[in-house]
XYZ file of C-alpha atoms in Angstrom:
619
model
C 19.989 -137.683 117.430
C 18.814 -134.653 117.498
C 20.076 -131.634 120.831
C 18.247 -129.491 122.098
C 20.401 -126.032 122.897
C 21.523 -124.656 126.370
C 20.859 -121.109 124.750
C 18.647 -119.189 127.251
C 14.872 -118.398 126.227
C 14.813 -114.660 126.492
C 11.382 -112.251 125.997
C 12.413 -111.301 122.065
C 10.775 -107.748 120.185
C 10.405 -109.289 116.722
C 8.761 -107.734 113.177
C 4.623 -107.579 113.991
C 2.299 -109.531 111.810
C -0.555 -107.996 110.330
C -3.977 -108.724 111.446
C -4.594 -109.460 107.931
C -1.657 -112.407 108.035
C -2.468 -113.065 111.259
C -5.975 -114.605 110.485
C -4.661 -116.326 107.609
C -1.966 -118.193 109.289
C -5.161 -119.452 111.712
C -6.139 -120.952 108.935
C -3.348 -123.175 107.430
C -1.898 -126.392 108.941
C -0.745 -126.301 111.859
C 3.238 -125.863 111.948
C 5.703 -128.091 114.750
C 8.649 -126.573 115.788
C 12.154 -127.309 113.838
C 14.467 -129.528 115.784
C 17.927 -128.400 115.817
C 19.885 -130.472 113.200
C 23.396 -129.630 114.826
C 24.936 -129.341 118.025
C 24.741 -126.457 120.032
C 26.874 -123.315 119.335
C 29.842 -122.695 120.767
C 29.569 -120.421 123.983
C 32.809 -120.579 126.042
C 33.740 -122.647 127.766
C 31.712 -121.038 130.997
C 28.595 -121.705 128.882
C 26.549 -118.828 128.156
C 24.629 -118.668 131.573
C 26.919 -116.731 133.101
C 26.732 -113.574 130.613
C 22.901 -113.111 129.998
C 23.610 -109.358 131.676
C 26.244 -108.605 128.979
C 24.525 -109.884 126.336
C 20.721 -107.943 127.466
C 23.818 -104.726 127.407
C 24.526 -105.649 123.967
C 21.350 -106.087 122.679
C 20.172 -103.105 124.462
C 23.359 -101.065 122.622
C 22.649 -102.765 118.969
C 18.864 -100.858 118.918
C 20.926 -97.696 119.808
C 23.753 -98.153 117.214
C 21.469 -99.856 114.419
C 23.330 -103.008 114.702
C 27.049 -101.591 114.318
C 29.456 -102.708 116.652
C 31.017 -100.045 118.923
C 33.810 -101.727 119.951
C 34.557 -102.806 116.456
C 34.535 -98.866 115.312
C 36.531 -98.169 118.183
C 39.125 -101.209 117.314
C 39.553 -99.378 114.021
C 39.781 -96.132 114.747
C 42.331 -97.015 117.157
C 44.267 -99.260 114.758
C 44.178 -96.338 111.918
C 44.961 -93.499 114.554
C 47.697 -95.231 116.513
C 49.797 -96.225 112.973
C 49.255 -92.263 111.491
C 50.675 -91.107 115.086
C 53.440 -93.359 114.659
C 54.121 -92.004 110.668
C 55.265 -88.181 110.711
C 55.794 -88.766 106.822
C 52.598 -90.215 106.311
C 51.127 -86.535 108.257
C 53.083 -84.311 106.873
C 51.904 -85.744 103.034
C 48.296 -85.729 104.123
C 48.671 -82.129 105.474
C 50.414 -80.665 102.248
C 47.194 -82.138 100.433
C 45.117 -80.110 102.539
C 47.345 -77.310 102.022
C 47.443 -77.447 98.323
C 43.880 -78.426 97.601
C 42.553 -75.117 99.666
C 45.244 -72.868 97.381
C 43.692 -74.481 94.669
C 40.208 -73.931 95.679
C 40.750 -70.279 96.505
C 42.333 -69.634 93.053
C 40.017 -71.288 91.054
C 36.973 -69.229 92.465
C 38.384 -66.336 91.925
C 39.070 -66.745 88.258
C 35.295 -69.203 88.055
C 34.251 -66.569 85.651
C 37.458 -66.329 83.353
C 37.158 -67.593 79.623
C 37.866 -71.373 79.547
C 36.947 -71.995 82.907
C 35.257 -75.125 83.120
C 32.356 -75.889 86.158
C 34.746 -78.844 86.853
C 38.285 -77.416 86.894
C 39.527 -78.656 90.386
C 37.342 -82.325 90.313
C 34.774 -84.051 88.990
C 32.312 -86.268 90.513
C 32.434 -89.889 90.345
C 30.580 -91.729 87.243
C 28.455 -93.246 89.759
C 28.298 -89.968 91.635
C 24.653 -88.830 90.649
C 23.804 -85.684 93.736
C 25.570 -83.397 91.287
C 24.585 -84.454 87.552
C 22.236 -81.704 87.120
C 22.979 -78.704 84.684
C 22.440 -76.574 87.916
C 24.987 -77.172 90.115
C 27.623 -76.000 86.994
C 26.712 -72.556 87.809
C 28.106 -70.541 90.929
C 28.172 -70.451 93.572
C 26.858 -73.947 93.704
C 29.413 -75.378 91.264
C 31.712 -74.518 94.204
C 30.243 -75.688 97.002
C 29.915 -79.158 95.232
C 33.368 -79.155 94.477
C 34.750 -77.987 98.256
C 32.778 -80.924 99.409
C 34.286 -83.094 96.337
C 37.531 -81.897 97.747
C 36.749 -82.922 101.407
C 35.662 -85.996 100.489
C 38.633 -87.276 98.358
C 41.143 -85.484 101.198
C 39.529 -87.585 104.125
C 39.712 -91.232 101.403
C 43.234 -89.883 101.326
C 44.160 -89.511 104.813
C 42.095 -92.479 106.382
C 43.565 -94.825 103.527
C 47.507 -96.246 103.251
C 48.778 -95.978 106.502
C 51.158 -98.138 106.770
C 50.577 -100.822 109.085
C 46.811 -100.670 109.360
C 44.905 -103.730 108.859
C 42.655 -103.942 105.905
C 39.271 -104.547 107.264
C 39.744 -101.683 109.728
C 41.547 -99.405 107.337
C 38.019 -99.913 105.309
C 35.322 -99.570 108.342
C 36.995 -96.102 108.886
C 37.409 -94.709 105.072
C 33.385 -96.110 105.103
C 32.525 -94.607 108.412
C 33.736 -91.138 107.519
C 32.092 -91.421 104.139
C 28.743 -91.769 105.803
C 29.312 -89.000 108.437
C 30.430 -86.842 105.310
C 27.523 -87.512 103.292
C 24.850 -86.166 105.748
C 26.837 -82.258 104.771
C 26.479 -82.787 101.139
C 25.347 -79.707 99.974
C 22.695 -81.386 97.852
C 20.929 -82.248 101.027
C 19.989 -78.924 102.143
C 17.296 -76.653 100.397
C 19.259 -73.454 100.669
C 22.233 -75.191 99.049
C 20.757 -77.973 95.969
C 20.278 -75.596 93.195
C 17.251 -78.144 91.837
C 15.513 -77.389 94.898
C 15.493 -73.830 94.958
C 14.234 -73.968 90.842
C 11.336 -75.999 92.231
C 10.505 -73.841 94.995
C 10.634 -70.793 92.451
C 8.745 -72.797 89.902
C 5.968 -74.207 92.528
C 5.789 -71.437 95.087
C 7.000 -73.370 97.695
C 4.210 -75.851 96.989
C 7.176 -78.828 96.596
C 7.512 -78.467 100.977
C 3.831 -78.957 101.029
C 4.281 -81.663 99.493
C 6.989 -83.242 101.152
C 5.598 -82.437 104.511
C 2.730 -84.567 103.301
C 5.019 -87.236 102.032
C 7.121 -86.916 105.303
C 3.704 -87.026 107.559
C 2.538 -90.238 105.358
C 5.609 -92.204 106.261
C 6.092 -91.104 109.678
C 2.669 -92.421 110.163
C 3.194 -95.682 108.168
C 6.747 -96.267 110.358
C 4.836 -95.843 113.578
C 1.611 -98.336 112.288
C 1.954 -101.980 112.472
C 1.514 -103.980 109.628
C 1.307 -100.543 107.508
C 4.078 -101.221 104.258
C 5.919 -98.437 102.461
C 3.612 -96.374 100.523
C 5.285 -97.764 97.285
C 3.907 -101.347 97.523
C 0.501 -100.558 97.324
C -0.336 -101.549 93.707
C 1.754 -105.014 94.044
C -0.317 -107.461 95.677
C 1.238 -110.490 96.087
C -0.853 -113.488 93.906
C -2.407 -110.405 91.880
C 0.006 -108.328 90.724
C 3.425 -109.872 91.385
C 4.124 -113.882 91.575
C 1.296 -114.551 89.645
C 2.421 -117.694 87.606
C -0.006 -120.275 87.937
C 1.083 -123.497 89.695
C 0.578 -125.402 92.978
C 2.551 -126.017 96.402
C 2.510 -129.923 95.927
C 4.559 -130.056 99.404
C 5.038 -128.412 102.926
C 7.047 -128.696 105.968
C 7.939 -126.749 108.832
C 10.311 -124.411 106.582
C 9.349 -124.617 103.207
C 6.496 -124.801 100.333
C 7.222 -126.486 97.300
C 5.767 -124.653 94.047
C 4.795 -126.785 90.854
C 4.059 -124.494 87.757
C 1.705 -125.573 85.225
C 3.300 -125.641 81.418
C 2.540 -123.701 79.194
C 3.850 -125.769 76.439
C 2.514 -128.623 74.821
C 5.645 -130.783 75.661
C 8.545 -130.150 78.328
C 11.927 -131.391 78.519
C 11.942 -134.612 80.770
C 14.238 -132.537 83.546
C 12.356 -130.279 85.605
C 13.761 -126.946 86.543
C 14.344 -126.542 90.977
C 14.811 -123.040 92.084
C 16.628 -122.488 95.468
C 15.775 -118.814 96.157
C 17.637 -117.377 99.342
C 15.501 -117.065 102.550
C 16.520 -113.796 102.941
C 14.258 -112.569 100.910
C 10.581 -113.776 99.076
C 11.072 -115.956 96.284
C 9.074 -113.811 93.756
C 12.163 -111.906 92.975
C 12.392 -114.642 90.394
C 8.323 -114.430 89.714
C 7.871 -110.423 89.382
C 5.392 -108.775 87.038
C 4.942 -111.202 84.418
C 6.653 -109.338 81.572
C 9.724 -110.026 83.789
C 9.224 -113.492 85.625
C 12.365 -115.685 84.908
C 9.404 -118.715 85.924
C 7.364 -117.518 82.967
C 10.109 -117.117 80.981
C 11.098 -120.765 81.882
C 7.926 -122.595 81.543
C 7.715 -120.900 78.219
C 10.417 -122.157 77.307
C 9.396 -125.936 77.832
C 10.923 -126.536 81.237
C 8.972 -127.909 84.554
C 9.484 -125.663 87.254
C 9.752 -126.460 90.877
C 10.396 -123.362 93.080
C 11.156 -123.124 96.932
C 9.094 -121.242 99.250
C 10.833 -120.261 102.435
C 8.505 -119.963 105.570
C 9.341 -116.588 107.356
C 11.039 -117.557 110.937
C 9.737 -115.619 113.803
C 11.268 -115.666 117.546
C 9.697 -119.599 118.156
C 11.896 -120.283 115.393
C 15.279 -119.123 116.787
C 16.667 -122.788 116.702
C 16.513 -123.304 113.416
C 19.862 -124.289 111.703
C 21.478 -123.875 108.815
C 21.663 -127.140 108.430
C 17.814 -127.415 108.799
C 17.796 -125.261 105.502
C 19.248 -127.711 103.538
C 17.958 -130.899 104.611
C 14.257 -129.442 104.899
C 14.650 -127.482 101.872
C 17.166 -128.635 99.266
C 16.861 -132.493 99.988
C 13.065 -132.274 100.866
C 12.446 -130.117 97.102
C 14.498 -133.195 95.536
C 12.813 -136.083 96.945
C 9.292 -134.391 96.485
C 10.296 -133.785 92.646
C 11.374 -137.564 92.440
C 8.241 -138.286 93.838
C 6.673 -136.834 90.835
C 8.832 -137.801 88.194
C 10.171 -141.024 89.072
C 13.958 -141.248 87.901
C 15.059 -137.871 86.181
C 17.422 -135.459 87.056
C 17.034 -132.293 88.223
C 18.088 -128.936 86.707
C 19.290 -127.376 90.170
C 19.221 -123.039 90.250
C 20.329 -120.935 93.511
C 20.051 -117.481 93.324
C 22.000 -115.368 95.719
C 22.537 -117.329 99.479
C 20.512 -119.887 98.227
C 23.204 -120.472 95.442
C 25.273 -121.230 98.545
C 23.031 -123.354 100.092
C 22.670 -125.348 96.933
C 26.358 -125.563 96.663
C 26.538 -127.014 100.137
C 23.747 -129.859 99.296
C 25.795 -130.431 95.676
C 29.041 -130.923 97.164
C 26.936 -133.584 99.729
C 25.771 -134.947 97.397
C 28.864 -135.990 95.177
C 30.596 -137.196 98.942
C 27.613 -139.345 99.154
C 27.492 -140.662 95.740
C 23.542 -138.799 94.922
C 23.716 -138.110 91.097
C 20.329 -136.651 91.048
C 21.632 -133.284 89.824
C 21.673 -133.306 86.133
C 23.174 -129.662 86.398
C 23.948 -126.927 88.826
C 23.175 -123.018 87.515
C 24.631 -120.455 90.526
C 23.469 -116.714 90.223
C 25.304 -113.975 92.323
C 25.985 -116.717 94.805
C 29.686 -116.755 96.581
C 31.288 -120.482 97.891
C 34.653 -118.089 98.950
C 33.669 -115.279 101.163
C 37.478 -113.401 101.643
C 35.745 -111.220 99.484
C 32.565 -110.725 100.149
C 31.856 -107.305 99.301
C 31.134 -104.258 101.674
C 29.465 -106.543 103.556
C 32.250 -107.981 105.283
C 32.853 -104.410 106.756
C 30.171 -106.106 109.680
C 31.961 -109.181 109.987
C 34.992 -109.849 112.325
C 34.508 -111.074 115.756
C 33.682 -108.257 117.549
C 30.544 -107.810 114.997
C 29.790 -110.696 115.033
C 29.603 -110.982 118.843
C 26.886 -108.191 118.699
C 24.917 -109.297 116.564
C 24.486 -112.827 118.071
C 23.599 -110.932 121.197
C 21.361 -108.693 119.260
C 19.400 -111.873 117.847
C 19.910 -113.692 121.277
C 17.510 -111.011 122.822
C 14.901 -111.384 119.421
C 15.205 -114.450 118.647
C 16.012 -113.809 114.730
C 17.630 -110.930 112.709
C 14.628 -108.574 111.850
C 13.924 -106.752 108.673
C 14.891 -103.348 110.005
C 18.443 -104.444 110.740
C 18.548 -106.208 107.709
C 17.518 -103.221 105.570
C 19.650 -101.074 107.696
C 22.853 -102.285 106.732
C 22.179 -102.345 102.794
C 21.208 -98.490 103.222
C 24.650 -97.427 105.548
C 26.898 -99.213 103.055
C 24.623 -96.854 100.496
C 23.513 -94.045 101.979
C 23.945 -91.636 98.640
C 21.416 -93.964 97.066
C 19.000 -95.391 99.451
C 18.920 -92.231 102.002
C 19.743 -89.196 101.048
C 18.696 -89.055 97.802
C 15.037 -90.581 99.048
C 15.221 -87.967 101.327
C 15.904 -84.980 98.999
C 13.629 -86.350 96.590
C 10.159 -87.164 98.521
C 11.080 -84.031 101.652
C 13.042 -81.489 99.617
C 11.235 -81.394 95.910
C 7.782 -82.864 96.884
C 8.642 -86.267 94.667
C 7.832 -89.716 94.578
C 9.945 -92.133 93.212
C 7.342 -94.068 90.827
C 6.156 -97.534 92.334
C 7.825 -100.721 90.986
C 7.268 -104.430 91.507
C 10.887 -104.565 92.431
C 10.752 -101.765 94.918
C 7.564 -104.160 96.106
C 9.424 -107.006 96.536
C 12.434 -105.286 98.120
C 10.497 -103.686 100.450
C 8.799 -107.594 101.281
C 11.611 -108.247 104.353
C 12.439 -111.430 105.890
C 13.509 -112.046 109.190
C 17.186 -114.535 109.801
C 16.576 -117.210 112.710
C 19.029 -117.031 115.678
C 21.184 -120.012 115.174
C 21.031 -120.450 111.380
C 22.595 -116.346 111.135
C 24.922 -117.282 113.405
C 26.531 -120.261 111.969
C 26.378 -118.576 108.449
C 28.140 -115.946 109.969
C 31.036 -117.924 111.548
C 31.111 -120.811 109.478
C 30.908 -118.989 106.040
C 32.399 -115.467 106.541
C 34.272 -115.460 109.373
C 35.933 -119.130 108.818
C 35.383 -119.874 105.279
C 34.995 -123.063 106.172
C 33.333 -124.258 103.020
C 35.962 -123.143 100.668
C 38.412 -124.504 103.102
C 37.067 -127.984 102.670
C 36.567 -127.571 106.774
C 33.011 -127.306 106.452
C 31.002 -130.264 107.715
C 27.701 -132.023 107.037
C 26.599 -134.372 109.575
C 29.638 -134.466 110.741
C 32.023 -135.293 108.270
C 33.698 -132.777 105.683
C 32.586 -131.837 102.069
C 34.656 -130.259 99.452
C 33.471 -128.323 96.313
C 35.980 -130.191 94.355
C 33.953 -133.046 94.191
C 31.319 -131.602 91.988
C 31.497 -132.783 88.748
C 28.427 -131.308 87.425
C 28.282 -128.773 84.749
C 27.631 -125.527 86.046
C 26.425 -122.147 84.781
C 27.485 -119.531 86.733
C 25.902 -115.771 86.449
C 28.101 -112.421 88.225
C 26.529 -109.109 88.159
C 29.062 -106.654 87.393
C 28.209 -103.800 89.555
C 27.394 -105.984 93.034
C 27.677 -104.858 96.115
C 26.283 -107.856 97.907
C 27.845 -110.393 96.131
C 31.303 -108.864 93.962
C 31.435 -110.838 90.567
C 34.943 -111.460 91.099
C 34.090 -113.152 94.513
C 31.732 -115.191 92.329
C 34.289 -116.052 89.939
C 36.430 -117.986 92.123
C 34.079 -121.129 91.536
C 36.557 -121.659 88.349
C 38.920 -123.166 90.676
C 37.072 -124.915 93.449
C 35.008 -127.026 91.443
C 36.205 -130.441 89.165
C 33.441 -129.473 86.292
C 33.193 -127.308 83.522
C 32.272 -123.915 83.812
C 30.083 -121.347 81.605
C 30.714 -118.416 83.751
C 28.258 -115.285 82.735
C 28.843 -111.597 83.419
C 25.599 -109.557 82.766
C 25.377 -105.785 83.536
C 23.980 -104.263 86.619
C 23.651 -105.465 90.357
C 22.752 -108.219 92.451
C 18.613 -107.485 91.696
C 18.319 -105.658 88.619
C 21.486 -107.809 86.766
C 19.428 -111.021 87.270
C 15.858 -109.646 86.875
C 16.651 -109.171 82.885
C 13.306 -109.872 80.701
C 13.818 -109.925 77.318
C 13.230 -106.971 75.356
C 14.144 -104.650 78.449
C 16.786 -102.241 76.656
C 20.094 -101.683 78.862
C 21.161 -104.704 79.325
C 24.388 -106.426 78.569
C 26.244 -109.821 78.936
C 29.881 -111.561 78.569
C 30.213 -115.546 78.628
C 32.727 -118.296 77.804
C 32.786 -121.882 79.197
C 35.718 -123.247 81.165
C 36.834 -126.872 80.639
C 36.857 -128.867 83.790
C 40.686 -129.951 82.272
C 41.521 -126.347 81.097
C 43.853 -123.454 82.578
C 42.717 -121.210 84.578
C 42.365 -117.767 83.300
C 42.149 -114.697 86.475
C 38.973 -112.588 86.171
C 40.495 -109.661 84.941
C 42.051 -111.060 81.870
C 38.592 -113.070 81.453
C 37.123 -109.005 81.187
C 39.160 -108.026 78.530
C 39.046 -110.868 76.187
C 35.451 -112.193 76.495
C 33.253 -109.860 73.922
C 30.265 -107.714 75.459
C 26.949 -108.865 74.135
C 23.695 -106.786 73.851
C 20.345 -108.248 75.483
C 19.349 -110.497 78.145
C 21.165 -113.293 79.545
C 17.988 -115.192 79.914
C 18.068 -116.877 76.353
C 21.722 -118.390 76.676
C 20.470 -120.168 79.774
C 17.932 -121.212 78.457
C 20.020 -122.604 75.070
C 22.669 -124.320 77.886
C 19.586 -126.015 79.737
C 18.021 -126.935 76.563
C 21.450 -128.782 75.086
C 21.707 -130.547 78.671
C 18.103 -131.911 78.282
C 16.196 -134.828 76.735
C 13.669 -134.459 74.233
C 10.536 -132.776 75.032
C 7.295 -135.130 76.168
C 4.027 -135.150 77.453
C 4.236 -132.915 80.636
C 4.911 -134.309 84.203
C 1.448 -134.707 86.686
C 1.008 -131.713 89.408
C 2.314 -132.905 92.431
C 1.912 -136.341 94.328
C -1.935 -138.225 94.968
C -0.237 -137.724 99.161
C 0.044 -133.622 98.236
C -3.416 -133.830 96.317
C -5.214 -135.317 99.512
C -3.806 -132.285 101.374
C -5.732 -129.873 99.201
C -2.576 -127.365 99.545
C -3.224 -124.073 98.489
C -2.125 -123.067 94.658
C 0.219 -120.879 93.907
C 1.928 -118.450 95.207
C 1.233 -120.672 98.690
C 0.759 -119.109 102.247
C 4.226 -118.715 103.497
C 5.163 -115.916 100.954
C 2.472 -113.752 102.687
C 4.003 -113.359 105.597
């Protein structure tokens, strides 16, 4: 039976539609509302009534603070400044470092020009440490004011890290916190002190301002126009340019669209392909340009491909569960495909959260006794979150808290907060360098379909963020076999199913170690891939692209377990894409080929749905 939630209905400020989505969406079907699939969330026992002025002070504080907690930063500060009072050692250490590395500062600029003196006596920049890589700053005085900040920077990781006593999460919101404050007085983010700018300003006679004034005037005017996207998405057109593999939507509901691709081969293995994207963010990750779509590499290779569309919530929406996610997306996606062809088995893929999801719906599956999963392939997708990356700096209670007031207000978790999270955690690489680049030297970074699709944001509904939040991050209920579907527990150990399992090595979203830990919560064998680069660009690998790298080795369900660090040094590095040894493990999992299965059901053709890449991914 499904209950409807005490949660107050506030006024909510949520991400505008264009007018050009807007007319469109007059168009399609009309859409009911999602019932809530679970029971209402826990408020207090007081209920949440009594608190709609703290939370409307909370939400009001989030817009000012960007979504950070303040009384989480000032938990840790407190916890990291109250244990260094209490550790004279501990001050008297970090102050002899501060002591030391200014001797050594002052004596190494005095001898900077002295025979043998190399631009990076005192310390070096970090491999992935890019502000400072040009030949320019090895000269003076610039080499010097690089490595006084270098200094800085490693003295404060020093002194804000092993205090004894201070818990790890806040130990690691402060070292982070300070790391971002730091970063705005890198030296390459002033004009007078970035070496590369000055050479462009003598080169272009100060025409590389001009230019970023421009640049700067263009986005300030894009940022305060609805409906206006970043100026880099312009030649990406979604059903032109990107997600243009040809197919159908052969089924819609209130959260999803159901893609069929048409072959492209003669004959197709009997087991179609299902794709379980995560809803936050547009499928077409997985359908880019077509000299990287993973779909067109699929269908190529003789498989039928069913991929999820997720609708884009907006504040009406805020009820929506997680639950609703899978029953309305995984389960609806399976019957639909059985629909079609009548008993196969399904190839299942999630990528990212919906790797998650579709380890929630396998592990119901088993419980129930559903063998309609002929295999299970996982990319970047985490079932243990105790080590979830720097994004778990954002999640304790007090965070948590926030944000659920934040969304309360809105209704869902908009793009801007979304995006501004991923940037803090990197602000060398998605702000200041943007902002030296297009303001300082005049630049633009040259438009990609994956800066496109990045740049497509999602919105999170209330309730479902919320519950993913507590149930998955802050509980780990589902790798604590505490996590329940309609109303009774699962377990991941019941999966039986062979599984192919992709990490990214350098993820910040989703650490491949994290990843890894589905060796041991799962009773199946295991062919656990490590391919080069992060949670995007590591799974976006087209064949033929050069850079790319990969390590695999299968697991025995019956076999020992081997920890991921000995797994890195024993398991050879391969050159290439990791595409093709998919591929090979679907392909030995499969029948043989056949005549291809029928698009969609005579129900979905009477429907006349739209063909691919649907309506929902537009807006």
């Amino acid at each position: 039976m499904h209950q409807k939630s005490t949660l107050p209905k506030a006024e909510v400020a949520v991400f505008p539609i264009p007018a050009r989505i807007a007319d469109q969406a007059d168009e399609r079907e009309p859409v009911a509302p999602i019932e809530p699939q679970v029971a209402p969330l826990t408020e207090g026992a007081e209920g949440v009534e009594s608190y709609q002025a703290d939370r409307a002070l909370h939400a009001m504080l989030a817009r000012l603070s960007s979504g950070i907690s303040p009384a989480a930063l000032l938990l840790a500060y407190t916890d990291w400044l109250s244990h260094l009072a209490s550790s004279p050692q501990r001050r008297i250490e970090i102050a002899q470092e501060a002591l030391i590395d200014t001797k050594r500062f002052f004596e190494a600029s005095q001898r900077f020009f002295s025979p043998g003196q190399g631009p990076w006596s005192l310390i070096k920049p970090q491999p992935q440490d890019k502000r400072f890589g040009r030949p320019e700053w090895e000269h003076p005085p610039f080499n010097l004011m690089a490595q006084a900040f270098l200094l800085g920077e490693r003295w404060w990781h020093n002194a804000t890290t092993g205090v004894r006593g201070v818990a790890k999460q806040n130990e690691a919101i402060v070292e982070v916190s300070i790391r971002q404050m730091l970063d705005v007085m890198s030296p390459s983010n002033f004009a007078a002190t970035n070496p590369e700018v000055l050479r462009r300003t003598f080169e272009s006679g100060g025409n590389n301002f001009a230019c970023g004034w421009r640049n700067f005037r263009g986005d300030w005017i894009r940022l305060m126009s609805a409906g206006l996207g970043p100026v880099t998405t312009g030649d990406f057109v979604v059903g032109k340019t990107v997600a243009t593999s040809r197919g159908r939507v052969v089924f819609r509901n209130e959260l999803i669209e159901l893609i069929q691709y048409d072959p492209t081969t003669e004959k197709v293995h009997p087991e179609p392909v299902l794709i379980v994207p995560a809803w936050i963010m547009k499928y077409y990750i997985l359908d880019l340009s077509p000299q990287n779509s993973l779909v067109k590499h699929l269908t190529g290779e003789g498989f039928t491909v069913f991929m999820i569309s997720w609708r884009n919530p907006d504040a009406a929406d805020r009820e929506i569960a997680f639950d609703d996610y899978r029953k309305l997306g995984v389960e609806a996606a399976l019957d639909t495909i059985g629909g079609i062809v009548p008993g196969r088995q399904v190839h299942a893929l999630g990528y990212c959260l919906g790797g998650t999801l579709l380890s929630i719906a396998a592990a119901t599956m088993a419980r129930d006794g559903d063998d309609r999963l002929k295999s299970i392939s996982l990319l970047a997708a985490q079932t243990d979150f105790t080590e979830a990356g720097e994004l778990t700096l954002f999640i304790n209670e007090s965070q948590v808290a926030f944000l659920e007031d934040m969304m309360w207000e809105r209704g869902v978790l908009d793009t801007t907060q979304m995006a501004g999270a991923f940037q803090l955690l990197r602000s060398n690489d998605l702000i200041w360098s943007r902002l030296t680049r297009d303001y300082l030297m005049g630049e633009r970074a040259a438009p990609s379909d994956l800066m496109a699709w990045n740049a497509d944001a999602t919105r999170l509904p209330y309730r479902m963020h919320s519950e993913y939040l507590r149930k998955l991050f802050l509980n780990n209920d589902l790798a604590g076999g505490r996590y329940l579907v309609e109303g009774k527990p699962i377990s991941l150990s019941d999966i039986h199913t062979p599984m192919f399992v992709v990490g990214t090595l350098r993820d910040h979203v989703a650490p491949w170690k994290s990843v890894y830990k589905i060796h041991y919560q799962v009773d199946a064998d295991v062919t656990f891939l490590l391919t080069s680069g992060g949670h995007n660009a590591g799974i976006v690998a087209p064949l033929g692209e050069p850079g790319h790298t990969y390590r695999i080795k299968t697991k025995a369900a019956d076999a020992t377990y081997t920890g991921p660090d000995e797994w890195l040094n024993t398991v050879a590095s391969v050159e290439g894409s990791w595409w093709p040894e998919w591929t090979k493990w679907l392909s030995a999992r499969s029948g043989e080929p056949s005549e291809p299965a029928r698009m969609g059901t005579e129900a979905a053709q009477a429907k006349n749905l739209p063909e691919a890449p649907g309506d929902y991914v537009r807006h």
